[in-house]
Short mmCIF file of C-alpha atoms and ligand atoms in Angstrom, two decimals:
data_model
loop_
_atom_site.label_atom_id
_atom_site.label_comp_id
_atom_site.label_asym_id
_atom_site.label_seq_id
_atom_site.Cartn_x
_atom_site.Cartn_y
_atom_site.Cartn_z
CA MET A 1 81.05 -154.02 19.28
CA ALA A 2 80.18 -151.28 21.70
CA VAL A 3 78.81 -152.94 24.85
CA SER A 4 77.82 -156.53 25.21
CA ASN A 5 77.96 -159.67 27.28
CA ILE A 6 77.46 -162.06 24.37
CA ALA A 7 79.82 -164.98 23.87
CA VAL A 8 81.24 -165.55 20.39
CA THR A 9 81.37 -169.09 19.04
CA HIS A 10 83.32 -169.30 15.81
CA ALA A 11 82.61 -172.02 13.27
CA LYS A 12 85.64 -173.92 12.03
CA ASN A 13 85.13 -173.07 8.39
CA GLY A 14 86.70 -169.61 8.39
CA VAL A 15 85.85 -166.98 5.78
CA ILE A 16 83.09 -167.94 3.37
CA GLU A 17 82.98 -166.02 0.11
CA ALA A 18 79.67 -165.40 -1.61
CA GLU A 19 78.20 -163.16 -4.27
CA VAL A 20 75.32 -160.74 -4.02
CA VAL A 21 72.69 -162.25 -6.32
CA SER A 22 69.71 -160.12 -5.36
CA ALA A 23 69.27 -156.66 -3.86
CA ARG A 24 65.99 -154.92 -3.18
CA LEU A 25 64.43 -152.24 -1.04
CA ILE A 26 61.91 -154.18 1.06
CA SER A 27 60.60 -151.19 3.06
CA PRO A 28 61.47 -147.50 3.35
CA HIS A 29 64.65 -148.06 5.43
CA PHE A 30 65.61 -151.68 4.75
CA VAL A 31 67.50 -153.27 1.89
CA ARG A 32 67.60 -157.05 1.63
CA LEU A 33 70.66 -158.52 -0.04
CA THR A 34 70.72 -162.19 -0.92
CA VAL A 35 74.19 -163.70 -1.15
CA ALA A 36 74.82 -167.11 -2.67
CA GLY A 37 77.67 -169.40 -3.60
CA ASP A 38 79.02 -172.93 -3.33
CA GLU A 39 81.09 -172.13 -0.24
CA LEU A 40 77.84 -171.69 1.70
CA VAL A 41 77.59 -175.49 1.72
CA ASP A 42 79.87 -175.18 4.78
CA TRP A 43 77.71 -172.56 6.50
CA ARG A 44 76.96 -173.61 10.10
CA HIS A 45 73.28 -172.74 10.25
CA LEU A 46 72.12 -172.00 13.80
CA GLY A 47 69.03 -169.86 13.28
CA PHE A 48 67.86 -167.44 16.00
CA ASP A 49 70.05 -164.27 15.91
CA GLN A 50 73.09 -165.92 14.32
CA TRP A 51 75.44 -163.17 13.26
CA PHE A 52 78.64 -162.84 11.33
CA ARG A 53 81.38 -160.43 10.37
CA LEU A 54 80.60 -159.16 6.92
CA ALA A 55 83.62 -158.24 4.83
CA VAL A 56 82.38 -155.48 2.52
CA PRO A 57 84.29 -154.73 -0.68
CA VAL A 58 85.22 -151.08 -0.83
CA ALA A 59 87.51 -150.97 -3.87
CA GLU A 60 88.38 -152.85 -7.04
CA GLY A 61 90.54 -155.80 -6.08
CA THR A 62 89.29 -156.16 -2.50
CA ARG A 63 90.67 -159.46 -1.17
CA PHE A 64 88.94 -161.91 1.14
CA ASP A 65 91.41 -164.78 0.85
CA ASN A 66 93.95 -163.33 3.30
CA LEU A 67 91.46 -162.59 6.11
CA SER A 68 91.74 -164.54 9.31
CA GLY A 69 89.02 -167.20 9.62
CA THR A 70 88.30 -166.20 13.20
CA TYR A 71 87.64 -162.55 13.85
CA ASP A 72 88.75 -162.49 17.48
CA MET A 73 91.50 -160.22 18.82
CA ALA A 74 94.20 -162.13 16.93
CA GLY A 75 92.11 -162.02 13.75
CA TYR A 76 91.52 -158.32 14.17
CA LEU A 77 95.22 -157.60 14.70
CA ARG A 78 96.03 -159.62 11.62
CA TYR A 79 93.41 -157.67 9.69
CA LEU A 80 95.14 -154.42 10.67
CA THR A 81 98.37 -155.63 9.05
CA LEU A 82 96.71 -156.15 5.66
CA PRO A 83 97.25 -153.53 2.95
CA ARG A 84 94.55 -150.90 3.22
CA ALA A 85 94.04 -150.73 -0.55
CA THR A 86 92.77 -154.28 -0.82
CA ARG A 87 91.35 -155.07 2.58
CA PRO A 88 87.57 -155.06 3.00
CA VAL A 89 85.70 -153.12 5.66
CA ILE A 90 84.28 -155.39 8.37
CA ARG A 91 80.85 -154.85 9.90
CA ASN A 92 78.46 -157.03 11.91
CA TYR A 93 75.23 -158.44 10.47
CA THR A 94 72.56 -161.03 11.27
CA VAL A 95 71.41 -163.92 9.13
CA ARG A 96 67.84 -163.02 8.20
CA GLU A 97 67.21 -166.36 6.45
CA PHE A 98 69.42 -169.18 5.26
CA ARG A 99 68.18 -171.56 2.53
CA PRO A 100 70.43 -174.63 2.47
CA GLU A 101 68.64 -176.06 -0.56
CA THR A 102 69.75 -173.16 -2.75
CA LEU A 103 72.78 -172.05 -0.68
CA GLU A 104 71.33 -168.56 -0.31
CA LEU A 105 71.53 -166.28 2.70
CA ASP A 106 69.48 -163.11 3.21
CA ILE A 107 70.77 -160.06 5.08
CA ASP A 108 68.52 -157.12 6.01
CA PHE A 109 70.43 -153.83 6.17
CA VAL A 110 69.17 -150.67 7.81
CA VAL A 111 69.85 -147.95 5.28
CA HIS A 112 70.66 -145.17 7.70
CA GLY A 113 71.93 -142.42 5.40
CA ASP A 114 75.20 -141.54 3.71
CA ASP A 115 77.49 -142.08 6.72
CA GLY A 116 79.44 -145.27 7.12
CA VAL A 117 80.23 -148.10 4.76
CA ALA A 118 77.91 -151.09 4.98
CA GLY A 119 74.61 -149.20 5.03
CA PRO A 120 75.40 -146.99 1.99
CA TRP A 121 76.98 -149.98 0.20
CA ALA A 122 73.81 -152.06 0.65
CA GLY A 123 71.77 -149.05 -0.43
CA SER A 124 73.63 -149.03 -3.74
CA LEU A 125 72.04 -152.45 -4.47
CA PRO A 126 75.42 -154.01 -5.27
CA ILE A 127 74.36 -157.03 -7.34
CA GLY A 128 77.38 -159.05 -8.44
CA ALA A 129 79.66 -157.88 -5.62
CA SER A 130 81.70 -160.43 -3.68
CA VAL A 131 81.57 -160.50 0.11
CA GLY A 132 83.17 -162.53 2.89
CA LEU A 133 81.29 -163.91 5.89
CA ILE A 134 82.85 -165.00 9.18
CA ASP A 135 80.35 -166.81 11.38
CA GLN A 136 80.16 -165.62 15.00
CA GLY A 137 77.37 -167.80 16.40
CA CYS A 138 74.29 -166.69 18.34
CA GLY A 139 74.13 -163.96 20.94
CA TYR A 140 70.81 -165.34 22.18
CA GLN A 141 71.75 -167.80 24.95
CA PRO A 142 68.62 -168.36 27.01
CA VAL A 143 68.46 -169.65 30.55
CA VAL A 144 65.35 -171.50 31.71
CA ALA A 145 62.71 -168.93 32.69
CA ASP A 146 58.93 -168.52 32.75
CA SER A 147 58.90 -165.45 30.46
CA THR A 148 61.05 -164.38 27.54
CA VAL A 149 61.37 -160.71 26.65
CA LEU A 150 63.11 -159.44 23.54
CA VAL A 151 63.87 -155.76 22.97
CA GLY A 152 65.45 -154.14 19.94
CA ASP A 153 65.50 -151.32 17.40
CA GLU A 154 65.70 -151.51 13.58
CA SER A 155 69.24 -152.87 13.62
CA ALA A 156 68.06 -155.74 15.82
CA LEU A 157 64.87 -156.41 13.87
CA PRO A 158 66.54 -159.33 12.03
CA ALA A 159 67.75 -160.72 15.37
CA VAL A 160 64.42 -160.34 17.18
CA LEU A 161 62.40 -161.78 14.28
CA GLY A 162 64.88 -164.64 13.85
CA ILE A 163 64.63 -165.52 17.54
CA LEU A 164 60.81 -165.38 17.41
CA ARG A 165 60.80 -167.66 14.35
CA ASP A 166 62.97 -170.27 16.09
CA LEU A 167 61.65 -170.13 19.68
CA PRO A 168 59.82 -173.17 21.09
CA ARG A 169 56.13 -172.64 20.29
CA ASP A 170 55.09 -172.70 23.96
CA THR A 171 57.30 -169.69 24.84
CA ARG A 172 55.49 -166.85 26.62
CA GLY A 173 56.50 -163.23 26.95
CA HIS A 174 56.96 -160.05 24.94
CA ALA A 175 58.90 -158.76 21.95
CA LEU A 176 59.42 -155.00 21.60
CA VAL A 177 60.76 -153.50 18.39
CA GLU A 178 61.28 -149.76 18.08
CA LEU A 179 61.19 -148.28 14.58
CA GLY A 180 61.48 -144.76 13.23
CA ASP A 181 58.85 -145.66 10.63
CA LEU A 182 56.16 -148.28 11.16
CA ALA A 183 56.26 -148.95 7.43
CA ASP A 184 59.43 -150.94 8.16
CA ARG A 185 57.44 -153.62 10.01
CA GLN A 186 57.82 -157.13 8.66
CA GLU A 187 55.79 -160.34 8.75
CA VAL A 188 56.43 -162.11 12.05
CA ASP A 189 56.33 -165.81 12.82
CA ALA A 190 56.12 -165.91 16.61
CA PRO A 191 54.79 -168.25 19.30
CA ASP A 192 51.15 -167.46 20.23
CA GLY A 193 52.18 -166.65 23.80
CA ILE A 194 54.43 -163.77 22.73
CA ASP A 195 52.91 -160.28 22.69
CA LEU A 196 54.53 -158.31 19.90
CA HIS A 197 54.86 -154.54 20.39
CA TRP A 198 55.85 -152.33 17.46
CA ILE A 199 56.91 -149.01 18.96
CA VAL A 200 57.34 -145.85 16.94
CA ARG A 201 60.15 -143.44 17.76
CA ARG A 202 59.28 -139.77 17.59
CA PRO A 203 61.79 -137.74 15.56
CA GLU A 204 62.83 -135.74 18.64
CA ASP A 205 63.55 -138.85 20.73
CA ALA A 206 66.93 -140.51 21.20
CA PRO A 207 67.09 -143.96 19.63
CA GLY A 208 65.85 -146.55 22.09
CA ALA A 209 64.08 -144.10 24.43
CA ALA A 210 60.59 -145.08 23.29
CA ALA A 211 61.32 -148.80 23.62
CA LEU A 212 62.71 -148.29 27.14
CA GLU A 213 59.65 -146.28 28.14
CA HIS A 214 57.37 -149.00 26.76
CA LEU A 215 59.36 -151.65 28.62
CA ARG A 216 58.88 -149.79 31.92
CA GLN A 217 55.12 -149.72 31.35
CA LEU A 218 54.77 -153.47 30.86
CA PRO A 219 52.96 -155.24 33.72
CA ALA A 220 54.86 -157.62 36.01
CA PHE A 221 56.09 -160.69 34.15
CA ASP A 222 54.85 -164.14 35.12
CA GLY A 223 57.57 -165.73 37.23
CA SER A 224 61.22 -165.57 36.19
CA VAL A 225 62.39 -163.79 33.03
CA TYR A 226 65.11 -164.22 30.43
CA ALA A 227 65.72 -161.08 28.39
CA PHE A 228 67.57 -160.28 25.18
CA ALA A 229 68.23 -156.62 24.37
CA ALA A 230 70.05 -155.32 21.31
CA GLY A 231 70.26 -152.16 19.24
CA GLU A 232 71.66 -148.72 19.90
CA SER A 233 74.05 -148.96 22.87
CA LYS A 234 71.91 -147.01 25.32
CA LEU A 235 68.92 -149.20 24.52
CA ALA A 236 70.92 -152.35 25.20
CA THR A 237 72.44 -151.08 28.48
CA GLY A 238 69.24 -149.31 29.58
CA ALA A 239 67.20 -152.47 29.08
CA ARG A 240 69.73 -154.51 31.00
CA ARG A 241 69.59 -152.04 33.91
CA HIS A 242 65.81 -152.17 33.84
CA PHE A 243 65.64 -155.96 34.03
CA VAL A 244 68.26 -156.22 36.76
CA ASN A 245 67.41 -153.18 38.92
CA GLU A 246 63.66 -152.82 38.43
CA ARG A 247 62.49 -156.35 37.63
CA GLY A 248 64.92 -158.24 39.86
CA ALA A 249 66.35 -160.42 37.10
CA PRO A 250 69.73 -162.02 37.83
CA LYS A 251 72.42 -160.51 35.59
CA GLY A 252 72.94 -163.90 33.97
CA ASN A 253 69.32 -163.83 32.75
CA VAL A 254 69.96 -160.83 30.50
CA THR A 255 71.80 -160.97 27.20
CA PHE A 256 72.54 -157.50 25.88
CA CYS A 257 74.49 -156.17 22.96
CA GLY A 258 75.05 -152.66 21.63
CA TYR A 259 74.70 -153.05 17.86
CA TRP A 260 75.63 -149.46 17.02
CA ARG A 261 76.33 -146.19 18.78
CA ALA A 262 74.47 -142.97 18.03
CA ALA A 263 76.84 -140.14 17.14
C1 FAD B 1 75.74 -158.79 16.48
C2 FAD B 1 75.28 -157.66 15.55
C3 FAD B 1 74.34 -157.92 14.58
C4 FAD B 1 73.88 -156.87 13.74
N1 FAD B 1 72.96 -157.15 12.77
C5 FAD B 1 72.52 -156.14 11.96
C6 FAD B 1 71.58 -156.40 10.90
O1 FAD B 1 71.19 -157.56 10.63
N2 FAD B 1 71.16 -155.35 10.15
C7 FAD B 1 71.61 -154.07 10.38
O2 FAD B 1 71.19 -153.15 9.67
N3 FAD B 1 72.51 -153.81 11.35
C8 FAD B 1 72.97 -154.81 12.14
N4 FAD B 1 73.91 -154.54 13.11
C9 FAD B 1 74.33 -153.16 13.29
C10 FAD B 1 75.42 -152.75 12.29
O3 FAD B 1 76.60 -153.55 12.49
C11 FAD B 1 75.77 -151.27 12.54
O4 FAD B 1 74.65 -150.48 12.29
C12 FAD B 1 76.95 -150.78 11.73
O5 FAD B 1 77.42 -149.62 12.39
C13 FAD B 1 76.64 -150.44 10.29
O6 FAD B 1 77.83 -150.08 9.66
P1 FAD B 1 77.97 -148.85 8.66
O7 FAD B 1 79.25 -149.03 7.93
O8 FAD B 1 76.71 -148.70 7.85
O9 FAD B 1 78.04 -147.56 9.59
P2 FAD B 1 79.26 -147.09 10.56
O10 FAD B 1 80.47 -146.75 9.75
O11 FAD B 1 79.46 -148.13 11.62
O12 FAD B 1 78.67 -145.79 11.23
C14 FAD B 1 78.54 -144.56 10.50
C15 FAD B 1 77.50 -143.66 11.15
O13 FAD B 1 76.23 -144.25 10.99
C16 FAD B 1 75.54 -144.34 12.23
N5 FAD B 1 74.78 -145.62 12.24
C17 FAD B 1 75.29 -146.88 12.18
N6 FAD B 1 74.31 -147.79 12.22
C18 FAD B 1 73.16 -147.10 12.30
C19 FAD B 1 71.79 -147.47 12.39
N7 FAD B 1 71.39 -148.77 12.38
N8 FAD B 1 70.86 -146.49 12.44
C20 FAD B 1 71.22 -145.19 12.44
N9 FAD B 1 72.51 -144.76 12.38
C21 FAD B 1 73.45 -145.70 12.31
C22 FAD B 1 76.66 -144.31 13.30
O14 FAD B 1 76.16 -143.76 14.50
C23 FAD B 1 77.71 -143.47 12.66
O15 FAD B 1 77.47 -142.11 12.93
C24 FAD B 1 74.38 -155.57 13.93
C25 FAD B 1 75.37 -155.32 14.91
C26 FAD B 1 75.80 -156.36 15.72
C27 FAD B 1 76.86 -156.08 16.77
#
């Protein structure tokens, strides 16, 4: 991960293998994969922005059984010792929905072009592929505050919408989501006291710039604030600076995480 102050909480169950059972383009730049399998009976479902390391198969014979069950520094070093030919590529993703009754888990991928591994792989609609999931817990770790503000770009849309879905219904505040294309908006289940702002990025703008500008224009928040900011690195760090330097929030009231880094 690029820049972040989130704490990782591993589940005890290690790598969970599952199969892609459904793959569809849900909007111009998002593919939803549904993975399913008996091992998901052990999935520690936390809701909110729960995320995991996704082991993506990149070749025939990719193995998941020799991965470390905790993807911390030791797990990463162990990963590096595995034969390249059969080791998966690891990327970070958010649980969009988990359905314990059918042991199905949805993942929404930004399809961001031909670069990289996970995005193009999801874009190939890989039904039948095996994947591995290593639970990493929730980044969202609120402190008690009068207002809650969530800020993200496309990559954090699953996180922001998951948090909104699971927030106490009396939560007040704002959620800002920057998109390159408003056609990527999704249905939102949010508390009535949250103002949702869909912000469109102009093609000439750096990722995150429009969301940061919008954030600066918001009126003073009622009382204290807890903020969660995720997405392109500069959006995450820029939002954190804004809350701390311009809104007077204690550093501990801001959770931020760079989800990807613009080239
Ligand atoms: C905690 C966490 C949760 C995340 N949850 C999700 C999620 O649910 N859905 C999701 O889509 N992403 C999510 N991400 C972001 C995702 O891990 C990155 O976008 C990742 O880089 C994608 O891997 P890749 O193999 O496609 O591209 P990479 O090989 O990592 O990068 C290749 C190139 O693509 C560019 N790139 C990567 N991601 C994007 C993007 N989103 N938009 C434009 N260009 C990009 C890079 O700048 C680079 O030039 C999450 C990240 C974190 C840390």
